[in-house]
PDB file of C-alpha atoms in Angstrom:
ATOM      1  CA  GLY A 266     -29.812   1.085  42.280  1.00 53.00           C
ATOM      2  CA  GLY A 267     -32.914   3.010  40.372  1.00 58.00           C
ATOM      3  CA  ILE A 268     -31.565   1.842  36.842  1.00 61.00           C
ATOM      4  CA  TRP A 269     -31.570  -1.624  37.131  1.00 64.00           C
ATOM      5  CA  ASN A 270     -35.019  -2.829  35.378  1.00 68.00           C
ATOM      6  CA  ALA A 271     -35.962  -6.499  36.570  1.00 69.00           C
ATOM      7  CA  GLY A 272     -38.060  -6.867  33.427  1.00 75.00           C
ATOM      8  CA  LEU A 273     -35.211  -6.306  31.021  1.00 80.00           C
ATOM      9  CA  SER A 274     -35.021  -9.710  28.920  1.00 82.00           C
ATOM     10  CA  LEU A 275     -31.237 -11.627  28.933  1.00 82.00           C
ATOM     11  CA  GLY A 276     -29.328 -10.561  26.005  1.00 82.00           C
ATOM     12  CA  SER A 277     -28.064 -12.948  23.506  1.00 85.00           C
ATOM     13  CA  ALA A 278     -24.656 -14.833  23.579  1.00 83.00           C
ATOM     14  CA  SER A 279     -21.607 -12.535  23.458  1.00 76.00           C
ATOM     15  CA  GLN A 280     -23.414  -9.575  24.051  1.00 82.00           C
ATOM     16  CA  SER A 281     -22.361  -6.759  26.591  1.00 84.00           C
ATOM     17  CA  LEU A 282     -24.201  -4.838  29.070  1.00 84.00           C
ATOM     18  CA  ARG A 283     -24.345  -1.002  28.884  1.00 84.00           C
ATOM     19  CA  VAL A 284     -26.062   2.125  30.128  1.00 84.00           C
ATOM     20  CA  ASN A 285     -28.399   3.511  27.074  1.00 83.00           C
ATOM     21  CA  SER A 286     -28.050   6.629  25.195  1.00 83.00           C
ATOM     22  CA  GLY A 287     -30.200   8.791  27.794  1.00 83.00           C
ATOM     23  CA  GLY A 288     -28.402   7.642  30.664  1.00 80.00           C
ATOM     24  CA  SER A 289     -31.845   6.065  32.014  1.00 80.00           C
ATOM     25  CA  ALA A 290     -31.533   2.410  32.185  1.00 81.00           C
ATOM     26  CA  LEU A 291     -29.394  -0.510  30.687  1.00 84.00           C
ATOM     27  CA  GLU A 292     -29.618  -2.262  27.483  1.00 85.00           C
ATOM     28  CA  PHE A 293     -27.406  -5.261  26.025  1.00 84.00           C
ATOM     29  CA  TYR A 294     -25.800  -4.967  23.005  1.00 81.00           C
ATOM     30  CA  THR A 295     -23.243  -6.605  20.440  1.00 76.00           C
ATOM     31  CA  PRO A 296     -19.971  -4.899  20.753  1.00 69.00           C
ATOM     32  CA  SER A 297     -18.357  -3.769  17.591  1.00 66.00           C
ATOM     33  CA  ALA A 298     -15.396  -5.992  16.073  1.00 62.00           C
ATOM     34  CA  GLY A 299     -13.285  -3.258  16.700  1.00 72.00           C
ATOM     35  CA  GLY A 300     -11.446  -0.755  14.256  1.00 88.00           C
ATOM     36  CA  VAL A 301      -8.558  -3.356  13.108  1.00 92.00           C
ATOM     37  CA  LEU A 302     -10.162  -6.704  11.856  1.00 91.00           C
ATOM     38  CA  GLN A 303      -6.609  -8.202  10.530  1.00 95.00           C
ATOM     39  CA  VAL A 304      -2.879  -7.322   9.342  1.00 97.00           C
ATOM     40  CA  LYS A 305      -1.093  -9.037   6.999  1.00 98.00           C
ATOM     41  CA  GLU A 306       2.504  -8.099   6.109  1.00 98.00           C
ATOM     42  CA  THR A 307       5.075  -9.358   3.390  1.00 98.00           C
ATOM     43  CA  LEU A 308       8.888  -8.970   3.933  1.00 98.00           C
ATOM     44  CA  TYR A 309      10.683  -9.257   0.398  1.00 98.00           C
ATOM     45  CA  ASP A 310      14.375  -9.567   0.242  1.00 98.00           C
ATOM     46  CA  THR A 311      14.693 -10.802  -3.564  1.00 97.00           C
ATOM     47  CA  LEU A 312      17.034  -8.578  -5.628  1.00 97.00           C
ATOM     48  CA  ASN A 313      15.114  -7.502  -9.005  1.00 95.00           C
ATOM     49  CA  ASP A 314      14.408  -4.671 -11.408  1.00 97.00           C
ATOM     50  CA  PHE A 315      11.301  -3.239 -12.673  1.00 96.00           C
ATOM     51  CA  ASN A 316      10.751  -0.942 -15.514  1.00 96.00           C
ATOM     52  CA  ASN A 317       6.996  -0.341 -16.313  1.00 94.00           C
ATOM     53  CA  SER A 318       5.795   2.300 -18.363  1.00 92.00           C
ATOM     54  CA  THR A 319       2.288   2.138 -16.770  1.00 90.00           C
ATOM     55  CA  TYR A 320       1.099   1.508 -13.074  1.00 90.00           C
ATOM     56  CA  ASN A 321       2.157  -2.547 -12.917  1.00 92.00           C
ATOM     57  CA  TYR A 322       3.531  -4.676 -10.103  1.00 93.00           C
ATOM     58  CA  ILE A 323       6.750  -4.312  -8.926  1.00 96.00           C
ATOM     59  CA  ASN A 324       7.050  -8.012  -8.975  1.00 96.00           C
ATOM     60  CA  SER A 325       4.175 -10.494  -9.148  1.00 95.00           C
ATOM     61  CA  ASN A 326       5.651 -12.332  -5.814  1.00 97.00           C
ATOM     62  CA  PHE A 327       6.013  -9.171  -3.779  1.00 98.00           C
ATOM     63  CA  LYS A 328       2.221  -8.710  -2.405  1.00 98.00           C
ATOM     64  CA  VAL A 329      -0.114  -9.459   0.315  1.00 98.00           C
ATOM     65  CA  ASP A 330      -2.835 -11.932  -0.199  1.00 98.00           C
ATOM     66  CA  ILE A 331      -5.741 -11.419   2.231  1.00 97.00           C
ATOM     67  CA  THR A 332      -9.612 -12.484   2.731  1.00 96.00           C
ATOM     68  CA  PRO A 333     -11.515 -10.019   4.042  1.00 94.00           C
ATOM     69  CA  THR A 334     -13.632 -11.146   7.251  1.00 90.00           C
ATOM     70  CA  ALA A 335     -16.124  -8.180   6.449  1.00 88.00           C
ATOM     71  CA  ALA A 336     -17.639  -7.579   2.975  1.00 90.00           C
ATOM     72  CA  ASP A 337     -17.755  -3.743   3.777  1.00 90.00           C
ATOM     73  CA  SER A 338     -14.352  -3.344   5.095  1.00 92.00           C
ATOM     74  CA  LYS A 339     -11.671  -0.640   4.093  1.00 93.00           C
ATOM     75  CA  PHE A 340      -8.013  -1.634   3.921  1.00 95.00           C
ATOM     76  CA  LEU A 341      -5.045   0.330   5.275  1.00 95.00           C
ATOM     77  CA  LEU A 342      -1.933   0.079   2.534  1.00 96.00           C
ATOM     78  CA  GLU A 343       1.579   0.626   3.818  1.00 97.00           C
ATOM     79  CA  ALA A 344       4.642   0.212   2.074  1.00 97.00           C
ATOM     80  CA  ASN A 345       8.257   0.622   2.690  1.00 97.00           C
ATOM     81  CA  LEU A 346      10.469  -0.112  -0.540  1.00 97.00           C
ATOM     82  CA  SER A 347      14.251  -0.140  -1.001  1.00 97.00           C
ATOM     83  CA  ILE A 348      15.037   1.324  -4.006  1.00 95.00           C
ATOM     84  CA  GLY A 349      18.201   1.648  -6.459  1.00 94.00           C
ATOM     85  CA  MET A 350      18.710   3.063  -9.939  1.00 93.00           C
ATOM     86  CA  SER A 351      20.347   1.811 -13.039  1.00 92.00           C
ATOM     87  CA  ASN A 352      20.638   5.150 -14.459  1.00 91.00           C
ATOM     88  CA  HIS A 353      21.184   8.778 -12.964  1.00 89.00           C
ATOM     89  CA  ASP A 354      17.968   9.293 -15.256  1.00 89.00           C
ATOM     90  CA  CYS A 355      15.690   6.919 -13.848  1.00 90.00           C
ATOM     91  CA  SER A 356      12.455   8.193 -11.796  1.00 90.00           C
ATOM     92  CA  CYS A 357       9.089   6.633 -11.075  1.00 92.00           C
ATOM     93  CA  GLY A 358       6.114   6.720  -8.953  1.00 92.00           C
ATOM     94  CA  PHE A 359       4.481   4.211  -6.425  1.00 93.00           C
ATOM     95  CA  GLY A 360       1.515   3.225  -5.747  1.00 93.00           C
ATOM     96  CA  PHE A 361      -0.742   0.147  -5.192  1.00 94.00           C
ATOM     97  CA  LEU A 362      -2.173  -2.484  -7.177  1.00 94.00           C
ATOM     98  CA  ASP A 363      -5.653  -4.507  -6.464  1.00 95.00           C
ATOM     99  CA  SER A 364      -5.894  -7.930  -7.960  1.00 94.00           C
ATOM    100  CA  GLN A 365      -9.555  -7.577  -8.299  1.00 92.00           C
ATOM    101  CA  VAL A 366      -9.098  -4.182 -10.351  1.00 86.00           C
ATOM    102  CA  GLY A 367      -6.181  -5.345 -12.764  1.00 76.00           C
ATOM    103  CA  VAL A 368      -2.961  -3.537 -13.969  1.00 71.00           C
ATOM    104  CA  GLY A 369      -2.005  -1.006 -16.661  1.00 66.00           C
ATOM    105  CA  ASP A 370      -2.690   2.537 -14.839  1.00 61.00           C
ATOM    106  CA  SER A 371      -5.510   0.907 -12.288  1.00 75.00           C
ATOM    107  CA  ASN A 372      -3.672   2.318  -9.557  1.00 80.00           C
ATOM    108  CA  ILE A 373      -5.299   2.569  -6.239  1.00 88.00           C
ATOM    109  CA  ILE A 374      -3.712   5.839  -5.897  1.00 85.00           C
ATOM    110  CA  PRO A 375      -4.849   7.704  -8.951  1.00 80.00           C
ATOM    111  CA  PRO A 376      -2.065   9.775 -10.681  1.00 74.00           C
ATOM    112  CA  ARG A 377      -2.359  13.637 -10.935  1.00 72.00           C
ATOM    113  CA  ASN A 378      -5.290  14.800 -12.753  1.00 69.00           C
ATOM    114  CA  ASN A 379      -4.030  15.567 -17.080  1.00 60.00           C
ATOM    115  CA  GLU A 380      -6.385  18.648 -16.669  1.00 62.00           C
ATOM    116  CA  SER A 381      -4.306  20.052 -13.524  1.00 60.00           C
ATOM    117  CA  SER A 382      -2.389  23.198 -14.159  1.00 66.00           C
ATOM    118  CA  GLY A 383       1.165  23.862 -13.884  1.00 74.00           C
ATOM    119  CA  VAL A 384       2.157  20.632 -14.498  1.00 80.00           C
ATOM    120  CA  GLY A 385       3.976  21.323 -18.097  1.00 81.00           C
ATOM    121  CA  SER A 386       5.624  18.404 -19.642  1.00 82.00           C
ATOM    122  CA  ARG A 387       6.281  16.591 -16.473  1.00 83.00           C
ATOM    123  CA  ILE A 388       5.260  12.550 -16.325  1.00 83.00           C
ATOM    124  CA  GLN A 389       2.152  12.574 -13.959  1.00 83.00           C
ATOM    125  CA  VAL A 390       2.582  10.077 -11.294  1.00 85.00           C
ATOM    126  CA  SER A 391       0.930   9.566  -7.883  1.00 86.00           C
ATOM    127  CA  ILE A 392       3.092   9.302  -4.742  1.00 86.00           C
ATOM    128  CA  GLY A 393       5.978   8.339  -3.246  1.00 72.00           C
ATOM    129  CA  SER A 394       8.168   9.523  -6.177  1.00 80.00           C
ATOM    130  CA  HIS A 395      11.799   8.411  -7.015  1.00 82.00           C
ATOM    131  CA  PRO A 396      14.055  11.221  -8.368  1.00 81.00           C
ATOM    132  CA  GLY A 397      16.231  11.096 -11.157  1.00 81.00           C
ATOM    133  CA  PHE A 398      19.866  12.889 -11.182  1.00 79.00           C
ATOM    134  CA  ALA A 399      20.097  14.131 -14.750  1.00 73.00           C
ATOM    135  CA  ALA A 400      23.337  15.043 -15.859  1.00 69.00           C
ATOM    136  CA  ASN A 401      24.652  13.770 -12.305  1.00 68.00           C
ATOM    137  CA  SER A 402      26.178  10.270 -13.150  1.00 69.00           C
ATOM    138  CA  ASP A 403      27.799   9.515  -9.868  1.00 78.00           C
ATOM    139  CA  PRO A 404      25.168   9.045  -7.295  1.00 79.00           C
ATOM    140  CA  ASP A 405      23.405   6.080  -9.132  1.00 86.00           C
ATOM    141  CA  ASN A 406      26.152   3.664  -9.016  1.00 90.00           C
ATOM    142  CA  TYR A 407      25.741   3.622  -4.650  1.00 90.00           C
ATOM    143  CA  TRP A 408      22.082   4.849  -4.424  1.00 89.00           C
ATOM    144  CA  MET A 409      19.387   3.171  -2.089  1.00 92.00           C
ATOM    145  CA  ILE A 410      16.741   4.888  -0.286  1.00 92.00           C
ATOM    146  CA  SER A 411      13.598   3.784   1.359  1.00 93.00           C
ATOM    147  CA  ILE A 412      10.254   5.021  -0.057  1.00 94.00           C
ATOM    148  CA  ASN A 413       7.632   5.120   2.366  1.00 95.00           C
ATOM    149  CA  PHE A 414       3.776   5.359   1.183  1.00 93.00           C
ATOM    150  CA  SER A 415       0.430   4.594   2.518  1.00 94.00           C
ATOM    151  CA  THR A 416      -3.082   5.085   1.500  1.00 93.00           C
ATOM    152  CA  LEU A 417      -6.553   4.184   3.233  1.00 93.00           C
ATOM    153  CA  TYR A 418      -8.365   2.445   0.548  1.00 93.00           C
ATOM    154  CA  THR A 419     -12.307   1.401   0.020  1.00 92.00           C
ATOM    155  CA  PRO A 420     -12.827  -0.838  -3.103  1.00 92.00           C
ATOM    156  CA  SER A 421     -15.416  -0.165  -5.288  1.00 87.00           C
ATOM    157  CA  SER A 422     -16.212  -3.850  -5.246  1.00 86.00           C
ATOM    158  CA  GLN A 423     -16.630  -4.857  -1.675  1.00 89.00           C
ATOM    159  CA  ASN A 424     -17.113  -8.506  -0.832  1.00 92.00           C
ATOM    160  CA  THR A 425     -15.189 -11.118   0.927  1.00 94.00           C
ATOM    161  CA  ASN A 426     -13.294 -12.650  -1.878  1.00 95.00           C
ATOM    162  CA  ALA A 427      -9.974 -13.192  -1.561  1.00 96.00           C
ATOM    163  CA  ARG A 428      -7.592 -10.542  -3.188  1.00 95.00           C
ATOM    164  CA  SER A 429      -4.036  -9.404  -3.294  1.00 96.00           C
ATOM    165  CA  PHE A 430      -2.293  -6.526  -2.907  1.00 96.00           C
ATOM    166  CA  TYR A 431       0.877  -5.284  -4.535  1.00 96.00           C
ATOM    167  CA  PRO A 432       3.049  -2.206  -4.482  1.00 96.00           C
ATOM    168  CA  SER A 433       3.126  -0.908  -8.154  1.00 94.00           C
ATOM    169  CA  SER A 434       5.118   1.683  -9.950  1.00 93.00           C
ATOM    170  CA  LYS A 435       5.268   3.721 -13.224  1.00 92.00           C
ATOM    171  CA  ARG A 436       8.514   5.205 -14.540  1.00 92.00           C
ATOM    172  CA  GLY A 437       9.325   8.445 -16.012  1.00 89.00           C
ATOM    173  CA  SER A 438       9.948   8.954 -19.751  1.00 89.00           C
ATOM    174  CA  TYR A 439      13.413   7.731 -19.266  1.00 91.00           C
ATOM    175  CA  ASN A 440      13.580   4.104 -20.377  1.00 93.00           C
ATOM    176  CA  GLY A 441      15.737   2.591 -17.507  1.00 91.00           C
ATOM    177  CA  ALA A 442      15.444   0.031 -14.930  1.00 95.00           C
ATOM    178  CA  MET A 443      14.972   0.508 -11.151  1.00 95.00           C
ATOM    179  CA  HIS A 444      16.638  -1.655  -8.829  1.00 96.00           C
ATOM    180  CA  LEU A 445      14.558  -3.293  -5.856  1.00 97.00           C
ATOM    181  CA  ASN A 446      16.619  -3.979  -2.615  1.00 98.00           C
ATOM    182  CA  TYR A 447      19.853  -3.188  -3.810  1.00 97.00           C
ATOM    183  CA  GLY A 448      22.402  -0.304  -5.241  1.00 94.00           C
ATOM    184  CA  GLN A 449      23.934  -0.601  -8.540  1.00 93.00           C
ATOM    185  CA  ILE A 450      27.241  -1.659  -8.007  1.00 94.00           C
ATOM    186  CA  ASP A 451      28.334  -5.022  -6.541  1.00 95.00           C
ATOM    187  CA  SER A 452      30.702  -3.684  -3.841  1.00 93.00           C
ATOM    188  CA  THR A 453      31.409  -3.543  -0.269  1.00 95.00           C
ATOM    189  CA  LEU A 454      30.802  -0.087  -0.344  1.00 91.00           C
ATOM    190  CA  ASN A 455      27.302  -0.471  -1.264  1.00 94.00           C
ATOM    191  CA  LEU A 456      24.137  -1.879   0.231  1.00 94.00           C
ATOM    192  CA  ALA A 457      21.195  -4.543  -0.157  1.00 97.00           C
ATOM    193  CA  GLY A 458      18.165  -4.308   1.939  1.00 97.00           C
ATOM    194  CA  VAL A 459      14.669  -5.792   2.245  1.00 98.00           C
ATOM    195  CA  SER A 460      11.149  -4.178   1.361  1.00 98.00           C
ATOM    196  CA  MET A 461       7.949  -4.543   3.028  1.00 98.00           C
ATOM    197  CA  ILE A 462       3.970  -4.104   2.115  1.00 98.00           C
ATOM    198  CA  ARG A 463       1.420  -4.368   5.078  1.00 98.00           C
ATOM    199  CA  VAL A 464      -2.412  -4.808   4.580  1.00 98.00           C
ATOM    200  CA  SER A 465      -4.667  -4.020   7.675  1.00 97.00           C
ATOM    201  CA  GLU A 466      -8.160  -4.699   7.078  1.00 96.00           C
ATOM    202  CA  ILE A 467     -10.444  -1.724   8.704  1.00 94.00           C
ATOM    203  CA  ALA A 468     -14.061  -1.688   9.735  1.00 89.00           C
ATOM    204  CA  ASN A 469     -16.284  -0.002   7.825  1.00 84.00           C
ATOM    205  CA  GLY A 470     -16.755   2.732  10.460  1.00 76.00           C
ATOM    206  CA  ILE A 471     -13.405   3.970  10.997  1.00 77.00           C
ATOM    207  CA  THR A 472     -12.886   7.080   8.822  1.00 70.00           C
TER     208      THR A 472
END
């Protein structure tokens, strides 16, 4: 009582009723679709190698295909990779690729700026780095670790066209392969695993 206005026009289909921002009357409004619009996930258990000198996908089949429900959406990209190494000098950085952008250092998570101070002769990568062991030649035989990385991505070209997201990698200066989902030595003392990429479409108003 005292708030309802009998002259308030009926709202449209699927609208909701709320108190207005001034706290003085009721109004009909269209609710937001919410923060998470959809979630897609790929589990990948194939054993394969990758050895990229520039940012490129780890495997063309290891991806998430998604068709955005809104043209201005953001994407929360998450990956969990099971990584082994073929040599104790192997190392690499990780990121994501967007099929609408391309490959070859077109990483969603940019590498460090070449002008950054204090880098020295180190190879500049982005995130989720895998270390090398230099002179220690034993751990690589049985090494398999979990690499986790994520980012909230706003595409430079926003649209509702289907796109694919790939976990990507860029190696250090040593030309040696990394192993996806397995350790180097085929032994009952070693492990094989599964890797994952998850893509969540996020409403534009979420920061």
